[in-house]
mmCIF file of C-alpha atoms and ligand atoms in Angstrom:
data_model
loop_
_atom_site.group_PDB
_atom_site.id
_atom_site.type_symbol
_atom_site.label_atom_id
_atom_site.label_comp_id
_atom_site.label_asym_id
_atom_site.label_seq_id
_atom_site.Cartn_x
_atom_site.Cartn_y
_atom_site.Cartn_z
ATOM 1 C CA MET D 17 -8.985 -11.078 28.664
ATOM 2 C CA SER D 18 -7.070 -9.948 25.594
ATOM 3 C CA ARG D 19 -9.026 -9.539 22.405
ATOM 4 C CA PRO D 20 -8.309 -11.849 19.455
ATOM 5 C CA ALA D 21 -5.830 -10.619 16.868
ATOM 6 C CA PRO D 22 -7.401 -8.685 13.989
ATOM 7 C CA THR D 23 -7.698 -10.446 10.654
ATOM 8 C CA ILE D 24 -5.860 -8.616 7.902
ATOM 9 C CA GLY D 25 -6.279 -9.607 4.267
ATOM 10 C CA VAL D 26 -3.836 -9.237 1.423
ATOM 11 C CA LEU D 27 -5.448 -8.727 -1.969
ATOM 12 C CA ALA D 28 -4.169 -11.809 -3.775
ATOM 13 C CA LEU D 29 -4.902 -11.181 -7.435
ATOM 14 C CA GLN D 30 -1.316 -10.341 -8.391
ATOM 15 C CA GLY D 31 1.923 -9.126 -6.813
ATOM 16 C CA ASP D 32 3.999 -9.869 -3.721
ATOM 17 C CA VAL D 33 1.246 -11.348 -1.584
ATOM 18 C CA HIS D 34 3.284 -13.925 0.314
ATOM 19 C CA GLU D 35 5.774 -11.375 1.677
ATOM 20 C CA HIS D 36 2.973 -9.245 3.151
ATOM 21 C CA LEU D 37 1.286 -12.292 4.723
ATOM 22 C CA ARG D 38 4.552 -13.235 6.411
ATOM 23 C CA HIS D 39 5.152 -9.742 7.818
ATOM 24 C CA LEU D 40 1.558 -9.469 9.057
ATOM 25 C CA GLU D 41 1.853 -12.804 10.846
ATOM 26 C CA GLU D 42 5.142 -11.751 12.361
ATOM 27 C CA VAL D 43 3.544 -8.691 13.992
ATOM 28 C CA GLY D 44 0.690 -10.804 15.357
ATOM 29 C CA ALA D 45 -2.183 -10.376 12.900
ATOM 30 C CA ARG D 46 -4.198 -13.237 11.451
ATOM 31 C CA ALA D 47 -3.203 -12.895 7.799
ATOM 32 C CA VAL D 48 -5.340 -14.241 4.957
ATOM 33 C CA ARG D 49 -5.419 -14.078 1.174
ATOM 34 C CA VAL D 50 -8.338 -12.158 -0.317
ATOM 35 C CA ARG D 51 -9.457 -13.037 -3.806
ATOM 36 C CA ARG D 52 -13.214 -13.325 -3.457
ATOM 37 C CA ARG D 53 -16.064 -11.540 -1.726
ATOM 38 C CA PRO D 54 -16.496 -13.916 1.253
ATOM 39 C CA GLU D 55 -12.783 -13.595 2.055
ATOM 40 C CA LEU D 56 -13.073 -9.802 1.920
ATOM 41 C CA ASP D 57 -16.117 -9.859 4.183
ATOM 42 C CA ALA D 58 -14.077 -11.668 6.859
ATOM 43 C CA VAL D 59 -11.211 -9.153 7.188
ATOM 44 C CA ASP D 60 -10.768 -6.154 9.505
ATOM 45 C CA GLY D 61 -8.201 -4.493 7.232
ATOM 46 C CA LEU D 62 -6.723 -5.001 3.771
ATOM 47 C CA VAL D 63 -3.266 -4.705 2.193
ATOM 48 C CA LEU D 64 -2.955 -3.906 -1.505
ATOM 49 C CA PRO D 65 0.464 -5.332 -2.390
ATOM 50 C CA GLY D 66 3.161 -4.239 -4.780
ATOM 51 C CA GLY D 67 3.011 -5.609 -8.295
ATOM 52 C CA GLU D 68 1.522 -3.925 -11.317
ATOM 53 C CA SER D 69 -1.321 -1.506 -10.707
ATOM 54 C CA THR D 70 -2.803 -1.745 -14.209
ATOM 55 C CA ALA D 71 -2.855 -5.568 -14.024
ATOM 56 C CA MET D 72 -4.411 -5.440 -10.544
ATOM 57 C CA SER D 73 -6.995 -2.969 -11.746
ATOM 58 C CA ARG D 74 -7.938 -5.322 -14.610
ATOM 59 C CA LEU D 75 -8.086 -8.350 -12.274
ATOM 60 C CA LEU D 76 -10.248 -6.469 -9.747
ATOM 61 C CA ASP D 77 -12.672 -6.120 -12.616
ATOM 62 C CA VAL D 78 -12.376 -9.739 -13.813
ATOM 63 C CA TYR D 79 -12.959 -11.049 -10.263
ATOM 64 C CA ASP D 80 -15.822 -8.572 -9.657
ATOM 65 C CA MET D 81 -13.908 -7.239 -6.687
ATOM 66 C CA TYR D 82 -13.610 -3.552 -7.527
ATOM 67 C CA ASP D 83 -17.003 -2.531 -6.085
ATOM 68 C CA PRO D 84 -16.782 -4.693 -2.940
ATOM 69 C CA VAL D 85 -13.312 -3.369 -2.081
ATOM 70 C CA ALA D 86 -14.349 0.226 -2.849
ATOM 71 C CA GLU D 87 -17.397 -0.207 -0.626
ATOM 72 C CA ARG D 88 -15.365 -1.573 2.303
ATOM 73 C CA ILE D 89 -12.844 1.279 1.968
ATOM 74 C CA SER D 90 -15.586 3.905 1.838
ATOM 75 C CA THR D 91 -17.167 2.490 4.991
ATOM 76 C CA GLY D 92 -13.951 2.755 6.987
ATOM 77 C CA MET D 93 -12.017 -0.491 6.594
ATOM 78 C CA PRO D 94 -8.318 0.323 7.159
ATOM 79 C CA VAL D 95 -6.286 -0.187 4.017
ATOM 80 C CA TYR D 96 -2.560 -0.128 3.276
ATOM 81 C CA GLY D 97 -1.115 0.049 -0.236
ATOM 82 C CA SER D 98 2.559 -0.432 -1.085
ATOM 83 C CA CYS D 99 3.876 0.690 -4.481
ATOM 84 C CA ALA D 100 1.262 -0.563 -6.976
ATOM 85 C CA GLY D 101 -1.092 -0.593 -3.966
ATOM 86 C CA MET D 102 -0.337 3.099 -3.344
ATOM 87 C CA ILE D 103 -1.358 3.828 -6.936
ATOM 88 C CA LEU D 104 -4.669 2.027 -6.363
ATOM 89 C CA LEU D 105 -5.396 4.261 -3.338
ATOM 90 C CA ALA D 106 -4.775 7.584 -5.114
ATOM 91 C CA ALA D 107 -7.397 10.120 -6.123
ATOM 92 C CA ASP D 108 -5.588 10.725 -9.398
ATOM 93 C CA VAL D 109 -2.870 8.817 -11.277
ATOM 94 C CA LEU D 110 -0.463 10.266 -13.849
ATOM 95 C CA ASP D 111 1.221 8.141 -16.533
ATOM 96 C CA THR D 112 -1.124 5.188 -16.273
ATOM 97 C CA ARG D 113 -3.245 3.367 -18.845
ATOM 98 C CA ALA D 114 -6.440 4.984 -20.049
ATOM 99 C CA ASP D 115 -8.525 2.014 -18.860
ATOM 100 C CA ALA D 116 -6.975 1.741 -15.366
ATOM 101 C CA THR D 117 -9.156 2.293 -12.296
ATOM 102 C CA TRP D 118 -8.329 3.089 -8.675
ATOM 103 C CA PHE D 119 -10.069 3.715 -5.355
ATOM 104 C CA SER D 120 -9.559 7.418 -4.500
ATOM 105 C CA ALA D 121 -9.041 6.584 -0.822
ATOM 106 C CA ILE D 122 -6.334 9.217 -0.281
ATOM 107 C CA ASP D 123 -6.541 12.785 -1.541
ATOM 108 C CA MET D 124 -3.302 12.634 -3.538
ATOM 109 C CA THR D 125 -2.055 12.577 -7.110
ATOM 110 C CA VAL D 126 0.620 9.965 -7.778
ATOM 111 C CA ARG D 127 2.929 9.598 -10.741
ATOM 112 C CA ARG D 128 3.398 6.014 -11.820
ATOM 113 C CA ASN D 129 6.979 4.787 -12.491
ATOM 114 C CA ALA D 130 8.129 8.259 -11.408
ATOM 115 C CA PHE D 131 11.645 7.202 -10.395
ATOM 116 C CA GLY D 132 12.256 5.643 -13.801
ATOM 117 C CA ARG D 133 12.318 2.130 -15.142
ATOM 118 C CA GLN D 134 13.312 -1.153 -13.466
ATOM 119 C CA VAL D 135 16.975 -0.319 -13.877
ATOM 120 C CA ASP D 136 16.373 2.721 -11.652
ATOM 121 C CA SER D 137 15.187 0.672 -8.686
ATOM 122 C CA PHE D 138 17.094 1.580 -5.545
ATOM 123 C CA GLU D 139 17.324 1.197 -1.769
ATOM 124 C CA THR D 140 17.871 3.841 0.854
ATOM 125 C CA ASP D 141 17.450 4.496 4.594
ATOM 126 C CA LEU D 142 14.553 6.800 5.420
ATOM 127 C CA VAL D 143 13.108 8.222 8.600
ATOM 128 C CA VAL D 144 9.372 7.519 8.518
ATOM 129 C CA ASP D 145 7.827 9.816 11.123
ATOM 130 C CA PRO D 146 5.487 7.536 13.088
ATOM 131 C CA LEU D 147 7.998 4.668 13.182
ATOM 132 C CA GLY D 148 10.439 6.541 15.400
ATOM 133 C CA PRO D 149 13.911 7.964 14.794
ATOM 134 C CA GLU D 150 15.569 4.775 13.591
ATOM 135 C CA PRO D 151 15.707 4.892 9.767
ATOM 136 C CA LEU D 152 13.812 2.269 7.802
ATOM 137 C CA ARG D 153 15.500 0.402 4.952
ATOM 138 C CA THR D 154 13.307 1.208 1.962
ATOM 139 C CA VAL D 155 13.265 -0.562 -1.393
ATOM 140 C CA PHE D 156 11.879 1.245 -4.453
ATOM 141 C CA ILE D 157 11.013 -0.845 -7.520
ATOM 142 C CA ARG D 158 9.578 1.074 -10.485
ATOM 143 C CA ALA D 159 7.959 3.116 -7.749
ATOM 144 C CA PRO D 160 5.434 5.925 -7.911
ATOM 145 C CA TRP D 161 5.875 9.178 -6.034
ATOM 146 C CA VAL D 162 3.233 11.500 -4.677
ATOM 147 C CA GLU D 163 2.996 14.737 -6.675
ATOM 148 C CA THR D 164 0.360 16.580 -4.676
ATOM 149 C CA VAL D 165 -1.575 15.984 -1.457
ATOM 150 C CA GLY D 166 -4.774 17.495 -0.127
ATOM 151 C CA PRO D 167 -5.062 19.182 3.297
ATOM 152 C CA GLU D 168 -6.225 16.027 5.088
ATOM 153 C CA VAL D 169 -3.198 13.997 4.089
ATOM 154 C CA GLU D 170 -0.385 13.455 6.566
ATOM 155 C CA VAL D 171 3.040 13.181 4.893
ATOM 156 C CA LEU D 172 5.095 10.487 6.663
ATOM 157 C CA ALA D 173 8.276 10.404 4.566
ATOM 158 C CA SER D 174 10.000 11.950 1.562
ATOM 159 C CA VAL D 175 13.055 10.979 -0.452
ATOM 160 C CA ARG D 176 15.542 13.018 -2.512
ATOM 161 C CA ALA D 177 15.395 11.745 -6.106
ATOM 162 C CA SER D 178 17.932 12.076 -8.926
ATOM 163 C CA ASP D 179 16.197 15.277 -10.041
ATOM 164 C CA GLY D 180 17.573 16.832 -6.812
ATOM 165 C CA ARG D 181 14.106 17.348 -5.326
ATOM 166 C CA ASP D 182 12.361 15.764 -2.363
ATOM 167 C CA HIS D 183 9.346 13.646 -3.234
ATOM 168 C CA VAL D 184 6.668 12.345 -0.886
ATOM 169 C CA VAL D 185 6.770 8.535 -0.606
ATOM 170 C CA ALA D 186 4.654 7.695 2.468
ATOM 171 C CA VAL D 187 1.277 9.155 3.441
ATOM 172 C CA ARG D 188 -1.717 8.549 5.640
ATOM 173 C CA GLN D 189 -5.242 9.886 5.477
ATOM 174 C CA GLY D 190 -7.534 8.591 8.203
ATOM 175 C CA ASP D 191 -7.637 4.813 7.914
ATOM 176 C CA ALA D 192 -5.693 4.670 4.642
ATOM 177 C CA LEU D 193 -1.903 4.290 4.528
ATOM 178 C CA ALA D 194 0.338 4.197 1.449
ATOM 179 C CA THR D 195 4.056 3.845 0.728
ATOM 180 C CA SER D 196 5.937 4.047 -2.587
ATOM 181 C CA PHE D 197 8.405 1.517 -1.212
ATOM 182 C CA HIS D 198 8.166 -2.171 -0.273
ATOM 183 C CA PRO D 199 8.632 -2.824 3.477
ATOM 184 C CA GLU D 200 7.516 -6.419 2.845
ATOM 185 C CA VAL D 201 10.787 -7.266 1.091
ATOM 186 C CA THR D 202 12.976 -6.272 4.062
ATOM 187 C CA THR D 203 13.166 -7.814 7.541
ATOM 188 C CA ASP D 204 11.917 -4.654 9.287
ATOM 189 C CA VAL D 205 8.255 -5.139 10.237
ATOM 190 C CA ARG D 206 7.556 -1.676 11.678
ATOM 191 C CA VAL D 207 5.269 -0.552 8.838
ATOM 192 C CA HIS D 208 3.151 -3.691 9.227
ATOM 193 C CA ARG D 209 3.028 -3.202 13.010
ATOM 194 C CA TYR D 210 1.926 0.405 12.458
ATOM 195 C CA PHE D 211 -0.829 -0.799 10.105
ATOM 196 C CA LEU D 212 -1.906 -3.479 12.588
ATOM 197 C CA ASP D 213 -2.235 -0.723 15.210
ATOM 198 C CA MET D 214 -4.419 1.251 12.782
ATOM 199 C CA VAL D 215 -6.632 -1.818 12.325
ATOM 200 C CA ARG D 216 -6.805 -2.406 16.090
ATOM 201 C CA ALA D 217 -7.789 1.235 16.666
ATOM 202 C CA ALA D 218 -10.492 1.026 13.997
ATOM 203 C CA THR D 219 -11.993 -2.196 15.349
ATOM 204 C CA SER D 220 -11.961 -1.282 19.050
HETATM 205 N N1 LIG U 13 5.182 0.364 -11.595
HETATM 206 C C1 LIG U 13 4.224 -0.510 -10.982
HETATM 207 C C2 LIG U 13 2.793 -0.070 -11.280
HETATM 208 O O1 LIG U 13 2.560 0.815 -12.004
HETATM 209 C C3 LIG U 13 4.412 -0.569 -9.488
HETATM 210 C C4 LIG U 13 5.678 -1.306 -9.174
HETATM 211 C C5 LIG U 13 5.659 -2.076 -7.902
HETATM 212 O O2 LIG U 13 4.616 -2.286 -7.267
HETATM 213 N N2 LIG U 13 6.805 -2.557 -7.532
HETATM 214 O O3 LIG U 13 1.893 -0.642 -10.771
#
Protein backbone atom coordinates (compact mmCIF):
# COMPACT_ATOMS: atom_id res chain seq x y z
CA MET A 1 0.00 0.00 0.00
CA SER A 2 1.38 3.45 -0.78
CA ARG A 3 2.02 5.74 2.13
CA PRO A 4 -0.05 8.92 2.50
CA ALA A 5 1.39 12.10 1.03
CA PRO A 6 3.53 14.12 3.44
CA THR A 7 2.03 17.27 4.89
CA ILE A 8 4.08 20.34 4.06
CA GLY A 9 3.37 23.68 5.70
CA VAL A 10 3.97 27.15 4.36
CA LEU A 11 4.73 29.75 7.02
CA ALA A 12 1.80 32.10 6.49
CA LEU A 13 2.71 35.24 8.41
CA GLN A 14 3.64 37.29 5.34
CA GLY A 15 4.76 36.82 1.74
CA ASP A 16 3.79 34.68 -1.25
CA VAL A 17 2.13 31.86 0.64
CA HIS A 18 -0.57 30.96 -1.87
CA GLU A 19 1.89 30.34 -4.72
CA HIS A 20 3.88 27.84 -2.63
CA LEU A 21 0.71 26.03 -1.51
CA ARG A 22 -0.34 25.62 -5.14
CA HIS A 23 3.04 24.25 -6.25
CA LEU A 24 3.19 21.84 -3.30
CA GLU A 25 -0.27 20.52 -4.11
CA GLU A 26 0.69 20.14 -7.74
CA VAL A 27 3.60 17.83 -6.85
CA GLY A 28 1.37 15.74 -4.59
CA ALA A 29 1.96 17.04 -1.06
CA ARG A 30 -0.79 17.93 1.38
CA ALA A 31 -0.16 21.66 1.68
CA VAL A 32 -1.30 23.70 4.68
CA ARG A 33 -0.85 27.21 6.03
CA VAL A 34 1.16 27.47 9.24
CA ARG A 35 0.54 30.43 11.50
CA ARG A 36 0.20 28.85 14.92
CA ARG A 37 1.83 26.12 16.98
CA PRO A 38 -0.77 23.36 16.42
CA GLU A 39 -0.49 23.85 12.65
CA LEU A 40 3.30 23.59 12.89
CA ASP A 41 3.05 20.44 14.99
CA ALA A 42 1.05 18.76 12.20
CA VAL A 43 3.56 19.23 9.34
CA ASP A 44 6.37 16.99 8.08
CA GLY A 45 8.22 19.87 6.41
CA LEU A 46 7.99 23.65 6.20
CA VAL A 47 8.43 26.28 3.48
CA LEU A 48 9.52 29.80 4.43
CA PRO A 49 8.19 31.89 1.54
CA GLY A 50 9.48 34.97 -0.21
CA GLY A 51 8.39 38.32 1.15
CA GLU A 52 10.29 40.52 3.54
CA SER A 53 12.63 38.80 5.96
CA THR A 54 12.65 41.60 8.55
CA ALA A 55 8.83 41.69 8.61
CA MET A 56 8.67 37.89 8.89
CA SER A 57 11.21 37.96 11.68
CA ARG A 58 9.08 40.50 13.59
CA LEU A 59 5.88 38.48 12.99
CA LEU A 60 7.54 35.24 14.13
CA ASP A 61 8.10 37.08 17.38
CA VAL A 62 4.58 38.57 17.57
CA TYR A 63 3.00 35.14 16.94
CA ASP A 64 5.40 33.42 19.38
CA MET A 65 6.52 31.18 16.55
CA TYR A 66 10.26 31.80 16.48
CA ASP A 67 11.14 29.21 19.16
CA PRO A 68 8.74 26.50 17.93
CA VAL A 69 10.02 26.78 14.35
CA ALA A 70 13.66 26.88 15.52
CA GLU A 71 13.03 23.79 17.64
CA ARG A 72 11.46 21.84 14.76
CA ILE A 73 14.35 22.79 12.45
CA SER A 74 16.96 21.79 15.02
CA THR A 75 15.29 18.40 15.46
CA GLY A 76 15.43 17.60 11.76
CA MET A 77 12.23 18.87 10.13
CA PRO A 78 13.03 19.54 6.45
CA VAL A 79 12.78 23.21 5.61
CA TYR A 80 12.92 25.16 2.36
CA GLY A 81 13.38 28.94 2.19
CA SER A 82 12.99 31.02 -0.97
CA CYS A 83 14.38 34.56 -1.08
CA ALA A 84 13.30 36.11 2.25
CA GLY A 85 13.02 32.49 3.44
CA MET A 86 16.66 31.89 2.45
CA ILE A 87 17.66 34.85 4.62
CA LEU A 88 15.80 33.32 7.57
CA LEU A 89 17.78 30.07 7.18
CA ALA A 90 21.24 31.70 7.14
CA ALA A 91 23.83 31.57 9.90
CA ASP A 92 24.69 35.21 9.29
CA VAL A 93 22.96 38.03 7.41
CA LEU A 94 24.62 41.15 5.99
CA ASP A 95 22.72 44.40 5.36
CA THR A 96 19.74 43.58 7.54
CA ARG A 97 18.10 45.41 10.44
CA ALA A 98 19.78 45.33 13.82
CA ASP A 99 16.72 43.73 15.44
CA ALA A 100 16.19 41.00 12.80
CA THR A 101 16.48 37.34 13.80
CA TRP A 102 17.01 34.17 11.78
CA PHE A 103 17.36 30.42 12.27
CA SER A 104 20.99 29.51 11.43
CA ALA A 105 19.88 26.30 9.71
CA ILE A 106 22.48 26.52 6.93
CA ASP A 107 26.14 27.36 7.49
CA MET A 108 26.16 30.35 5.12
CA THR A 109 26.39 34.12 5.16
CA VAL A 110 23.86 35.85 2.92
CA ARG A 111 23.74 39.44 1.76
CA ARG A 112 20.25 40.88 1.76
CA ASN A 113 19.10 42.82 -1.36
CA ALA A 114 22.49 41.94 -2.88
CA PHE A 115 21.38 42.26 -6.51
CA GLY A 116 20.10 45.78 -5.89
CA ARG A 117 16.70 47.32 -5.43
CA GLN A 118 13.30 46.33 -6.87
CA VAL A 119 14.19 47.90 -10.19
CA ASP A 120 17.05 45.38 -10.44
CA SER A 121 14.77 42.35 -10.29
CA PHE A 122 15.44 39.98 -13.17
CA GLU A 123 14.77 36.55 -14.66
CA THR A 124 17.21 34.08 -16.11
CA ASP A 125 17.57 30.38 -17.00
CA LEU A 126 19.79 28.45 -14.60
CA VAL A 127 20.95 24.87 -14.35
CA VAL A 128 20.23 23.73 -10.79
CA ASP A 129 22.30 20.59 -10.27
CA PRO A 130 19.86 18.13 -8.69
CA LEU A 131 17.01 19.11 -11.03
CA GLY A 132 18.73 17.72 -14.11
CA PRO A 133 20.22 19.36 -17.20
CA GLU A 134 17.14 21.29 -18.29
CA PRO A 135 17.56 24.91 -17.12
CA LEU A 136 15.08 26.30 -14.62
CA ARG A 137 13.45 29.69 -15.21
CA THR A 138 14.47 31.69 -12.14
CA VAL A 139 12.96 34.95 -10.93
CA PHE A 140 14.99 37.21 -8.63
CA ILE A 141 13.13 39.95 -6.73
CA ARG A 142 15.27 42.10 -4.41
CA ALA A 143 17.08 38.83 -3.86
CA PRO A 144 19.87 37.92 -1.48
CA TRP A 145 22.98 36.06 -2.60
CA VAL A 146 25.17 33.72 -0.62
CA GLU A 147 28.55 35.27 0.22
CA THR A 148 30.21 32.36 1.99
CA VAL A 149 29.35 28.73 2.73
CA GLY A 150 30.74 26.28 5.25
CA PRO A 151 32.15 22.85 4.33
CA GLU A 152 28.86 21.01 4.88
CA VAL A 153 26.93 23.13 2.41
CA GLU A 154 26.22 21.80 -1.07
CA VAL A 155 26.10 24.55 -3.72
CA LEU A 156 23.30 23.80 -6.20
CA ALA A 157 23.40 26.85 -8.47
CA SER A 158 25.18 30.13 -9.11
CA VAL A 159 24.39 33.13 -11.28
CA ARG A 160 26.60 35.76 -12.96
CA ALA A 161 25.61 39.17 -11.58
CA SER A 162 26.17 42.65 -13.01
CA ASP A 163 29.44 42.87 -11.06
CA GLY A 164 30.75 40.19 -13.48
CA ARG A 165 31.13 37.58 -10.74
CA ASP A 166 29.31 34.33 -10.07
CA HIS A 167 27.24 34.28 -6.90
CA VAL A 168 25.74 31.27 -5.15
CA VAL A 169 21.92 31.33 -5.27
CA ALA A 170 20.83 27.79 -4.30
CA VAL A 171 22.19 25.62 -1.49
CA ARG A 172 21.39 22.59 0.60
CA GLN A 173 22.71 21.44 3.94
CA GLY A 174 21.20 18.20 5.20
CA ASP A 175 17.45 18.72 5.46
CA ALA A 176 17.58 22.46 4.75
CA LEU A 177 17.23 23.88 1.23
CA ALA A 178 17.39 27.54 0.17
CA THR A 179 17.12 29.50 -3.08
CA SER A 180 17.59 33.24 -3.73
CA PHE A 181 14.98 32.97 -6.46
CA HIS A 182 11.23 32.29 -6.49
CA PRO A 183 10.30 28.98 -8.18
CA GLU A 184 6.75 29.46 -6.85
CA VAL A 185 6.07 32.28 -9.31
CA THR A 186 6.85 30.17 -12.40
CA THR A 187 5.04 27.08 -13.73
CA ASP A 188 8.05 24.79 -13.21
CA VAL A 189 7.47 22.69 -10.08
CA ARG A 190 10.80 20.84 -9.98
CA VAL A 191 12.12 22.64 -6.88
CA HIS A 192 8.95 21.79 -4.96
CA ARG A 193 9.14 18.17 -6.14
CA TYR A 194 12.78 18.04 -4.99
CA PHE A 195 11.74 19.40 -1.57
CA LEU A 196 8.87 16.91 -1.35
CA ASP A 197 11.41 14.13 -1.98
CA MET A 198 13.55 15.52 0.85
CA VAL A 199 10.51 15.43 3.15
CA ARG A 200 9.63 11.88 2.05
CA ALA A 201 13.21 10.73 2.71
CA ALA A 202 13.19 12.33 6.16
CA THR A 203 9.86 10.80 7.17
CA SER A 204 10.49 7.27 5.87
N1 LIG B 1 14.61 41.70 0.11
C1 LIG B 1 13.69 40.87 0.82
C2 LIG B 1 14.14 40.63 2.26
O1 LIG B 1 15.07 41.16 2.71
C3 LIG B 1 13.51 39.53 0.14
C4 LIG B 1 12.76 39.72 -1.14
C5 LIG B 1 11.90 38.58 -1.54
O2 LIG B 1 11.63 37.65 -0.77
N2 LIG B 1 11.40 38.66 -2.74
O3 LIG B 1 13.52 39.89 2.95
